[in-house]
Amino acid sequence: MTHTASPRTSDSMRTEPLLVPFVIQREGEDAAPDNLHLTPIGGPGRHRLRYADEDPRDRDLRGVLWARCSFGAVDDFGKPMGKPQWRMMHPLRQRGAMQAMRCQVCAERARTPLGFIFLAGPNTVDPDDPGILTNQPPVCARHARTAADLCPHLTRDPMVLLAQSAPLYGVNGVGYGYGSQGLQVVERPTGPIPYGHPLLPTVLASQMVRRLSSFRPLGLDELLSELERAA
């Protein structure tokens, strides 16, 4: 699993990059009041997590409830503004990019003539694993190099996973239930929760996850050369 981090900086001075990935959360974009409730759904101990003032947009296409987060100001092009919070992805922008397979940097279509580009840092994935899971949306061909430059957990020649197939797998999130403090978090899964899992009715999701089931690992320079030949 890969993770978003702060931009790469020099040893002498930190400089803010001009371009900030679309999925990065900005200062002032905070978790909204949750108003969470559990509703019995039939059978002993079976519940469904919901908001008291729930809106259809609070759930993804598979019916999982998502953590609310406010949206900050946008520029004339509809892009988020404000100081980037580099270690955080906005849950709803991440979900939108992942669901529609949009570039995590510019939010445009990520498909290339060669497939979808996913980037991974050193020692974060096993390229021999036939089903890698990732919470990182893909990048478009134009921003593959940019994404590598912005994230310090990536080397300047990161591992590229060129995928032909990346089906939805599940979500990262926490499970709610009743405890000593009333309604509270009672489950903190250590990894992604697959769609169809019995815990999902009581999960509050924060990131969408895809499974790379058909991909080819290669270097970034190799990818860019192949894209140039395919253009």
Coordinates of N, CA, C and O in Angstrom, one line a residue, residues 21 24 81 105 109 127 148 153 163 173 186-187 190 195 213-214 217 227:
P21 N -1.2 18.1 -5.9 CA -2.1 17.1 -6.3 C -3.5 17.4 -5.9 O -3.8 17.8 -4.7
I24 N -4.9 16.0 -2.4 CA -4.3 16.4 -1.2 C -5.3 17.3 -0.4 O -5.9 18.2 -1.0
M81 N -7.8 25.2 -3.2 CA -6.8 26.2 -2.8 C -6.5 26.0 -1.3 O -7.2 25.2 -0.7
V105 N -3.3 14.0 -9.6 CA -2.7 15.3 -9.6 C -3.6 16.3 -10.3 O -3.8 17.4 -9.7
R109 N -8.8 12.5 -16.9 CA -8.8 11.1 -17.2 C -7.4 10.5 -17.1 O -6.5 11.1 -17.7
P127 N 6.4 -6.7 -6.6 CA 6.0 -6.7 -8.0 C 5.6 -8.1 -8.4 O 4.9 -8.3 -9.5
A148 N 6.0 11.8 -9.1 CA 7.3 11.3 -8.5 C 8.1 12.4 -7.8 O 8.7 12.2 -6.8
H153 N 8.5 9.8 -0.7 CA 8.6 8.4 -0.5 C 8.9 7.7 -1.8 O 9.1 6.5 -1.9
A163 N -1.1 -0.9 -15.3 CA -2.2 -1.8 -15.1 C -3.2 -1.8 -16.3 O -3.6 -0.7 -16.8
G173 N -11.0 2.0 6.5 CA -12.0 2.7 7.4 C -12.0 2.0 8.8 O -11.2 1.1 9.0
V186 N -15.1 0.6 17.3 CA -14.8 -0.7 18.0 C -13.9 -1.6 17.2 O -13.5 -2.7 17.6
E187 N -13.7 -1.3 15.9 CA -12.9 -2.1 15.0 C -12.0 -1.2 14.2 O -12.4 -0.2 13.6
T190 N -6.4 -3.6 10.2 CA -5.1 -3.3 9.8 C -4.8 -3.1 8.3 O -3.8 -2.6 7.9
Y195 N -15.1 -5.2 -0.3 CA -16.5 -5.1 -0.5 C -17.1 -6.5 -0.4 O -16.6 -7.5 -0.8
S213 N -4.8 -6.3 -10.7 CA -4.8 -7.7 -11.0 C -4.2 -8.0 -12.3 O -3.9 -9.2 -12.6
S214 N -3.9 -7.1 -13.2 CA -3.2 -7.3 -14.4 C -2.3 -6.1 -14.7 O -2.8 -5.0 -15.1
P217 N 5.3 -4.3 -14.1 CA 6.2 -3.4 -13.4 C 7.3 -2.9 -14.3 O 7.9 -3.7 -15.1
L227 N 5.5 5.5 -23.7 CA 4.4 6.4 -24.0 C 4.7 7.3 -25.2 O 3.8 7.5 -26.1

